[in-house]
PDB file of C-alpha atoms in Angstrom:
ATOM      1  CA  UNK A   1      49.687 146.890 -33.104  1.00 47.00           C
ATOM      2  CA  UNK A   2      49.421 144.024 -35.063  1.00 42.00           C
ATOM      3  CA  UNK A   3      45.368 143.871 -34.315  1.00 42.00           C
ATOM      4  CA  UNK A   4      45.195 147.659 -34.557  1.00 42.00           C
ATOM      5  CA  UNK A   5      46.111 147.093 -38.446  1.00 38.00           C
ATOM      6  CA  UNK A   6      43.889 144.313 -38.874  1.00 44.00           C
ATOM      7  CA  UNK A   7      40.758 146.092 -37.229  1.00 36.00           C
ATOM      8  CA  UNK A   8      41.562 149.310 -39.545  1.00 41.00           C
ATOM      9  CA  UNK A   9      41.908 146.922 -42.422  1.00 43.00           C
ATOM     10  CA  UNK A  10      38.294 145.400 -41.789  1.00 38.00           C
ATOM     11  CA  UNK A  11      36.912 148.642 -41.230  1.00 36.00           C
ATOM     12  CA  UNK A  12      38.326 150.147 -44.588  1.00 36.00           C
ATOM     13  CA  UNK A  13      37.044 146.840 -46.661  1.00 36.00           C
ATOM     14  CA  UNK A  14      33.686 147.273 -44.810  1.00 33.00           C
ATOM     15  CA  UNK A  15      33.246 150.915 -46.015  1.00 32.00           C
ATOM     16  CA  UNK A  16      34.296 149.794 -49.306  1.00 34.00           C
ATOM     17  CA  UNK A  17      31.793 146.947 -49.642  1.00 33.00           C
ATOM     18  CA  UNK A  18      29.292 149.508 -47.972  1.00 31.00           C
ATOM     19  CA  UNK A  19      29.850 152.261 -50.185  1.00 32.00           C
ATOM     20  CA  UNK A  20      29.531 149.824 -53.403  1.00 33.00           C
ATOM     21  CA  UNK A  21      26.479 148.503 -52.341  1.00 32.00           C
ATOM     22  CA  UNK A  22      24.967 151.725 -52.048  1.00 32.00           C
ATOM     23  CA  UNK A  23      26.092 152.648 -55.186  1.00 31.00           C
ATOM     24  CA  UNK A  24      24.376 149.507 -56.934  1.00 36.00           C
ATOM     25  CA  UNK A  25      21.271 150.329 -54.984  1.00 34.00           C
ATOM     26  CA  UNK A  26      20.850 153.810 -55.312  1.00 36.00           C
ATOM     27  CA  UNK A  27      20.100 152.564 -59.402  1.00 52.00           C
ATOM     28  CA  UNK A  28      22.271 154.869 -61.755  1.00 83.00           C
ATOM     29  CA  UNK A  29      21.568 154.027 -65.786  1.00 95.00           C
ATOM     30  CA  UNK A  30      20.060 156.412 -68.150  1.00 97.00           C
ATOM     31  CA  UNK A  31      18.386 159.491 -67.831  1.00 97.00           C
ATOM     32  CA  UNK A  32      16.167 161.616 -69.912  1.00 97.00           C
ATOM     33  CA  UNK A  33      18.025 162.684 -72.870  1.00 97.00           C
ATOM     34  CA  UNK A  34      20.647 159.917 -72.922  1.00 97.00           C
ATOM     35  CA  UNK A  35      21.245 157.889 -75.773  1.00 97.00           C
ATOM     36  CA  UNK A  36      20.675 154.083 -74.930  1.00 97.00           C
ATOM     37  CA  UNK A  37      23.123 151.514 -76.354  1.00 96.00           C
ATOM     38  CA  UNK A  38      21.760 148.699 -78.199  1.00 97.00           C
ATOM     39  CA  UNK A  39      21.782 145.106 -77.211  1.00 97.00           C
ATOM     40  CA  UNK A  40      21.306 141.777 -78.699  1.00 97.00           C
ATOM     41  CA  UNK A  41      19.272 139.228 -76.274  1.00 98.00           C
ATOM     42  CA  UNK A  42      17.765 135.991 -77.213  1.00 98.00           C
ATOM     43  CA  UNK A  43      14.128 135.740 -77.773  1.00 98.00           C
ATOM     44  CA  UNK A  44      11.449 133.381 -76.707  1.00 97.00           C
ATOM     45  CA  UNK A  45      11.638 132.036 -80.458  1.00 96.00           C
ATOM     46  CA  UNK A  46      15.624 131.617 -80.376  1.00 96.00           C
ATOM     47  CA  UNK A  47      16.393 134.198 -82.495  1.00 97.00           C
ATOM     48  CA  UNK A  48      18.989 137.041 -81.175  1.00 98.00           C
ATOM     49  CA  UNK A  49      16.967 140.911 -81.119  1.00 97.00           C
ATOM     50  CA  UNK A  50      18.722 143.988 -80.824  1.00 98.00           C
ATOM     51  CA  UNK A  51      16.891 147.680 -81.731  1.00 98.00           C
ATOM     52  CA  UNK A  52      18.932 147.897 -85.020  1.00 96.00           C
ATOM     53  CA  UNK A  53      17.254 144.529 -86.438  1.00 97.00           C
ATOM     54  CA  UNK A  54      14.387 147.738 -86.558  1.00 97.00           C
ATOM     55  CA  UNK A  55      15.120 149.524 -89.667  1.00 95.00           C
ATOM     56  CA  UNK A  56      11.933 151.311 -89.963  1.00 95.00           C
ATOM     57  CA  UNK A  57      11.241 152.323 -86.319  1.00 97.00           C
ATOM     58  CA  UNK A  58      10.787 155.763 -84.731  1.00 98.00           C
ATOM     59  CA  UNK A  59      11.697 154.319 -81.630  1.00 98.00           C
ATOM     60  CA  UNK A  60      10.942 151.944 -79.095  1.00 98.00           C
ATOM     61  CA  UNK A  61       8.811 151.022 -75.880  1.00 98.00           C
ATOM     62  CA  UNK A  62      11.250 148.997 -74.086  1.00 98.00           C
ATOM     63  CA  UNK A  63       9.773 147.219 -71.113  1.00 98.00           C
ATOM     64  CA  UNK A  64      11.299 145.298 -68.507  1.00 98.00           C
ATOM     65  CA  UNK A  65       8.689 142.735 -67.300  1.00 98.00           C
ATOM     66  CA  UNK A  66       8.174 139.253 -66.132  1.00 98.00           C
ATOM     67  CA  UNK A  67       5.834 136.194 -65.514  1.00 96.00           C
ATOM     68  CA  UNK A  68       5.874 136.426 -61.496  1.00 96.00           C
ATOM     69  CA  UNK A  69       5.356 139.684 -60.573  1.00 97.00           C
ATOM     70  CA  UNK A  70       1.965 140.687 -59.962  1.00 97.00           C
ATOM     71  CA  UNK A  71       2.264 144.021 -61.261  1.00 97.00           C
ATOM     72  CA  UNK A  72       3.617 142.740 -64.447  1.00 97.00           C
ATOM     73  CA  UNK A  73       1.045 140.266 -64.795  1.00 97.00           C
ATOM     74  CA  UNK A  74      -1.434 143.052 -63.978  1.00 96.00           C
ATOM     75  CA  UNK A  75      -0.069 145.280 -67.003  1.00 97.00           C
ATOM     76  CA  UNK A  76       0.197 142.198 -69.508  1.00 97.00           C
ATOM     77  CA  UNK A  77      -3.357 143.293 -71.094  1.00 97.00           C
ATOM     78  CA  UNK A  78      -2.368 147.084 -71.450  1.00 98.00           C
ATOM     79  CA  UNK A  79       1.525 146.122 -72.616  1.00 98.00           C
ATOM     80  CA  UNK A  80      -0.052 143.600 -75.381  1.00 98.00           C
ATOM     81  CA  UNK A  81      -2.272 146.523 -76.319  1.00 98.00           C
ATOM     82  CA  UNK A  82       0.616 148.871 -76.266  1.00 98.00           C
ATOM     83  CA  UNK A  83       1.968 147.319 -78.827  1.00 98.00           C
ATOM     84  CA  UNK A  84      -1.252 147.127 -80.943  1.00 98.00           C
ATOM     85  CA  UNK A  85      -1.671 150.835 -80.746  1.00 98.00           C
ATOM     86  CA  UNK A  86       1.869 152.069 -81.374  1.00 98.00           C
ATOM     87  CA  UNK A  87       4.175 149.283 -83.245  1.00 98.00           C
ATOM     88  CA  UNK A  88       2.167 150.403 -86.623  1.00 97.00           C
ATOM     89  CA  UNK A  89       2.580 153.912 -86.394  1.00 98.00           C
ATOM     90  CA  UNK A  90       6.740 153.131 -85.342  1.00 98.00           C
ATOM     91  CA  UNK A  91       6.822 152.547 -81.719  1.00 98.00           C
ATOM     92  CA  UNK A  92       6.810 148.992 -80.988  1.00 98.00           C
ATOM     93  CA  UNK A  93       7.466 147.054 -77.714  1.00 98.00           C
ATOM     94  CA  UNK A  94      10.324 145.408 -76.906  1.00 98.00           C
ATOM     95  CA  UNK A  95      10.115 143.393 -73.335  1.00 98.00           C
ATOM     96  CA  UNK A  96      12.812 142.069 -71.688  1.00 98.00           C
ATOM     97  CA  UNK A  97      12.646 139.916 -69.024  1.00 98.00           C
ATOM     98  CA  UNK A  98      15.736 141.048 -66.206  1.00 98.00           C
ATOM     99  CA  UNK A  99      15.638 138.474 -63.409  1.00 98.00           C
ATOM    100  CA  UNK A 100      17.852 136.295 -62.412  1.00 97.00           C
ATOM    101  CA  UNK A 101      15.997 132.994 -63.072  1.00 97.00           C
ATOM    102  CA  UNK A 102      18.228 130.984 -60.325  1.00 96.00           C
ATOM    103  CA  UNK A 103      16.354 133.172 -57.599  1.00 96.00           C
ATOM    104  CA  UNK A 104      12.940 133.007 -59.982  1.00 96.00           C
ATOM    105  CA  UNK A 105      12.600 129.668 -61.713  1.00 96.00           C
ATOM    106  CA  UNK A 106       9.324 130.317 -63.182  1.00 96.00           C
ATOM    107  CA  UNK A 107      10.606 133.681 -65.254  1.00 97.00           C
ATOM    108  CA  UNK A 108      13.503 131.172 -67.203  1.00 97.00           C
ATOM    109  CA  UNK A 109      13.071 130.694 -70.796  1.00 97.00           C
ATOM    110  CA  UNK A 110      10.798 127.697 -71.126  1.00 97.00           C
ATOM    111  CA  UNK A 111       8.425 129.894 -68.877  1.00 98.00           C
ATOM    112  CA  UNK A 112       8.488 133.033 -70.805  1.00 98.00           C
ATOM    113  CA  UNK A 113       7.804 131.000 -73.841  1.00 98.00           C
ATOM    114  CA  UNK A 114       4.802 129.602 -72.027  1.00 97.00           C
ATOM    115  CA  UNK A 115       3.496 132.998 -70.939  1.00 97.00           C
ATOM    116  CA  UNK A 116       3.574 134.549 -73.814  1.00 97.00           C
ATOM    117  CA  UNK A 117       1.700 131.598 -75.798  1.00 97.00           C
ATOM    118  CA  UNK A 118      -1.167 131.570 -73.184  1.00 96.00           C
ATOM    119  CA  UNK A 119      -1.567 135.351 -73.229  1.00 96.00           C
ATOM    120  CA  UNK A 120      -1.146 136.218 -76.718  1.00 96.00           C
ATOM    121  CA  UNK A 121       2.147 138.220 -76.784  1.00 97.00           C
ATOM    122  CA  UNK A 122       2.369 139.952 -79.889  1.00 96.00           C
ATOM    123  CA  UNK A 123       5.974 141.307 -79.065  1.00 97.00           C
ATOM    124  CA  UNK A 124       9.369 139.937 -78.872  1.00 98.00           C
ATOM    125  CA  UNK A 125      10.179 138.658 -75.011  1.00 98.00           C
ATOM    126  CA  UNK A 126      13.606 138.784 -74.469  1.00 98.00           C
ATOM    127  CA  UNK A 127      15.411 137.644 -71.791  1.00 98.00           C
ATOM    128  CA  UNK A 128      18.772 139.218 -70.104  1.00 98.00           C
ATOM    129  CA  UNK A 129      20.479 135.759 -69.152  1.00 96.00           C
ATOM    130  CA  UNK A 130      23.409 137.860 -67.826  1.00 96.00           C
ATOM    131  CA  UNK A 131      21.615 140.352 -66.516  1.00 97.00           C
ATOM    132  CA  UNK A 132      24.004 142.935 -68.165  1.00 96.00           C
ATOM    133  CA  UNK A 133      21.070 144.639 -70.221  1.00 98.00           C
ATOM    134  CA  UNK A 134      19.039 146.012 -67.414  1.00 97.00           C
ATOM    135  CA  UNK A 135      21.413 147.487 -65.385  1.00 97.00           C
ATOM    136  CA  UNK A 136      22.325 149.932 -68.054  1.00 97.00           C
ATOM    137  CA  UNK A 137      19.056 150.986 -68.265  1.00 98.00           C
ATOM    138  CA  UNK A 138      18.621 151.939 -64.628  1.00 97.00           C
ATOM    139  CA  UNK A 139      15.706 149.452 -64.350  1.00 97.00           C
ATOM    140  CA  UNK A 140      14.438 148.565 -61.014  1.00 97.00           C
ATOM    141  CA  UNK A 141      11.089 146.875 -61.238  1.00 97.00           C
ATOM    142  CA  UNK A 142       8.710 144.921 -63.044  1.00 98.00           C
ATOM    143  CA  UNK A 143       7.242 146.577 -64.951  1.00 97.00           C
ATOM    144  CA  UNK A 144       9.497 149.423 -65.929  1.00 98.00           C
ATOM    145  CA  UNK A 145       9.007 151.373 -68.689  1.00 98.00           C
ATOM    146  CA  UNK A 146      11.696 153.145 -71.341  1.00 98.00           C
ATOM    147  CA  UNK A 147      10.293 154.910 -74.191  1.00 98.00           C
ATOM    148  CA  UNK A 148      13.431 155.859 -76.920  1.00 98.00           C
ATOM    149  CA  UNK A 149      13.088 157.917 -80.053  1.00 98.00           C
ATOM    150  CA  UNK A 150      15.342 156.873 -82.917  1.00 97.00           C
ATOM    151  CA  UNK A 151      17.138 159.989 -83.654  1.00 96.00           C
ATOM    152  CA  UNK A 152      20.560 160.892 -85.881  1.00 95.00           C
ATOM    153  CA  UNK A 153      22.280 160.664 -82.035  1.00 95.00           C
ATOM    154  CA  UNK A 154      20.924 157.440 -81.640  1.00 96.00           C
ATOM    155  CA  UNK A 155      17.548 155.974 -79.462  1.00 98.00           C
ATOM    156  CA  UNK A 156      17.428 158.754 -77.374  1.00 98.00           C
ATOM    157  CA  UNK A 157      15.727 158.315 -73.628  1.00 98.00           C
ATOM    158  CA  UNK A 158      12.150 160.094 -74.003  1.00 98.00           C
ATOM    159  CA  UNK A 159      10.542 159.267 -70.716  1.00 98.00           C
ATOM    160  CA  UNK A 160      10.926 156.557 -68.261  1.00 98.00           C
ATOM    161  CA  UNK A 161       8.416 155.029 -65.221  1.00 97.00           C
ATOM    162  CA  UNK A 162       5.429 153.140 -65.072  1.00 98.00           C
ATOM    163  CA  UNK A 163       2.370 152.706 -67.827  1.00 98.00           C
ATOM    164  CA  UNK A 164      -0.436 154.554 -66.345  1.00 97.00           C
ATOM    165  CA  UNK A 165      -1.485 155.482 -62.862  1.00 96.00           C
ATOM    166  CA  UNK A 166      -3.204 152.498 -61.641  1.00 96.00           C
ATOM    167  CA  UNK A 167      -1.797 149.315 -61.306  1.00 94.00           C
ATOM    168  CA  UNK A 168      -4.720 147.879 -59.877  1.00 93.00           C
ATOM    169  CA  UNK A 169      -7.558 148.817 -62.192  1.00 93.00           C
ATOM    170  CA  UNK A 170      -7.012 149.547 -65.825  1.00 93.00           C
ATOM    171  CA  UNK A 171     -10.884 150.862 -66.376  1.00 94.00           C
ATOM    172  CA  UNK A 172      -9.675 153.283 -63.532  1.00 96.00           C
ATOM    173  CA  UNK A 173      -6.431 154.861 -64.799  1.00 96.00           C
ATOM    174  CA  UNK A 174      -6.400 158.985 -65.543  1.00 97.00           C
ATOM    175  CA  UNK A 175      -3.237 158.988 -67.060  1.00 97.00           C
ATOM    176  CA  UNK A 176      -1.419 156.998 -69.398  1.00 98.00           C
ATOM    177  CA  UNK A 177       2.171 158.127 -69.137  1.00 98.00           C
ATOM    178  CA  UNK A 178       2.957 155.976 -71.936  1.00 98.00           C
ATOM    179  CA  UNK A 179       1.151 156.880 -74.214  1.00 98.00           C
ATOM    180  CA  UNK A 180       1.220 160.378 -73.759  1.00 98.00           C
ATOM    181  CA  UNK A 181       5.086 160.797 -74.440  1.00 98.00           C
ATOM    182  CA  UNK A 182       4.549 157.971 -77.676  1.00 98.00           C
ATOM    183  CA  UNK A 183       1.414 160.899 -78.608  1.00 98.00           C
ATOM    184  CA  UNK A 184       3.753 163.842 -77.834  1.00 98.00           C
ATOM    185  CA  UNK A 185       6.364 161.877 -79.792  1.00 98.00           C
ATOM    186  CA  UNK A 186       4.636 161.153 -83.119  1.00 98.00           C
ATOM    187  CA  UNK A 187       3.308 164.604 -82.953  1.00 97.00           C
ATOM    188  CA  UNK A 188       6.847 166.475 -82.523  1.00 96.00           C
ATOM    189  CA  UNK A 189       6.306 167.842 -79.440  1.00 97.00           C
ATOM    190  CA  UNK A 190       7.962 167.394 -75.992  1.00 96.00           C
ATOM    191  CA  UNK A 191       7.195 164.671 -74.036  1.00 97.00           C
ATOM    192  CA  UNK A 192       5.660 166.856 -70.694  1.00 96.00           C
ATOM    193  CA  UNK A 193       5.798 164.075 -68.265  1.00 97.00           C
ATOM    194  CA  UNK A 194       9.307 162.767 -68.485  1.00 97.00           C
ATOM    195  CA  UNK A 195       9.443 160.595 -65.269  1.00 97.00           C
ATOM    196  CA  UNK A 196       6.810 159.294 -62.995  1.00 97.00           C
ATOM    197  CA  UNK A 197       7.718 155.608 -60.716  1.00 96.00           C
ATOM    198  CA  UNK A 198       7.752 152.869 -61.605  1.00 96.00           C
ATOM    199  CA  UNK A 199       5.353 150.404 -59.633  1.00 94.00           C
ATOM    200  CA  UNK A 200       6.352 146.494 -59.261  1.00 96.00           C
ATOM    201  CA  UNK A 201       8.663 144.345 -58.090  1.00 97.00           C
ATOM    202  CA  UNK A 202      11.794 144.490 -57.494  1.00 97.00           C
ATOM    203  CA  UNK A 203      14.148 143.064 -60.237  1.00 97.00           C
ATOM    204  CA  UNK A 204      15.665 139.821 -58.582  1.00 96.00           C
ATOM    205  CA  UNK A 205      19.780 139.725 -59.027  1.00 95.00           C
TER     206      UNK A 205
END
């Protein structure tokens, strides 16, 4: 009887852990049309960020990226130009970097710093220490993209994926996801293409 108990026991806590883990795989976080909370991470510089520090933006691409992902480093060029295009006209980009730098050593701080000195970021890199940020955001990969508009509701959830359609070749790509919703955006309009996947890596925890 008394091993009857403790078998059911271990069976319940198994489809307990079971069922959580599916739950923290299956991703969750925001969808189109949600309002996205604000967050305050450090920067490669020291200084905290959060959105609000934004006064005059229209909203925001926030991309989660890293240094040792492939992908990412594949999309550096077109995020860095990103940012050229769209921070001007009220779009800037915002990356954060989500990985748990215990598991990836060469995405912690000192490395991120180095990164974006060598390549020329002209955006803030922020990283999620606690990884608390990304979760919220329903971000799975490297690179994975979140573009907000600032609205009277808040920075509302606009479109959410990957850049473009080819991770491999930029001269190649046929549609920029990205900047079609910032386009459809600053024009008014609907964003047509609200989701597409996102291509990377996964985010290490």
């Amino acid at each position: 009887m008394k091993k009857s108990v403790q078998l059911m026991s271990l069976l319940v806590l198994v489809v307990l852990i079971s069922a959580f883990t599916v739950n923290l795989k299956s991703g969750g976080g925001y969808k189109i049309g949600d309002v996205a909370e604000d967050f305050k991470l450090k920067n490669i510089d020291g200084k905290m960020v959060s959105l609000s520090d934004y006064k005059d933006a229209k909203g925001f691409i926030v991309t989660f990226t890293c240094n040792t992902c492939p992908y990412a480093v594949m999309y550096e060029d077109r995020i860095i130009e990103l940012n050229r295009k769209y921070a001007s006209k009220g779009y800037p980009v915002v990356a954060i970097m989500p990985n748990n730098v215990m598991v990836k050593p060469g995405d912690a701080l000192p490395e991120m710093k180095k990164r974006a000195d060598e390549k020329g970021f002209n955006f803030p890199y922020l990283i999620d220490a606690d990884q608390s940020v990304y979760p919220k955001y329903g971000a799975t990969k490297t690179p994975h993209i979140f573009v907000l508009e600032k609205t009277s509701k808040g920075n509302v959830v606009e479109y959410i994926g990957a850049i473009d359609n080819n991770y491999k070749d930029a001269s190649a790509v046929t549609t920029k996801y990205v900047e079609d919703a910032v386009d459809a955006l600053l024009k008014g309009e609907e964003v047509l293409e609200k989701e597409t996947k996102a291509i990377g890596c996964s985010i290490k925890v």
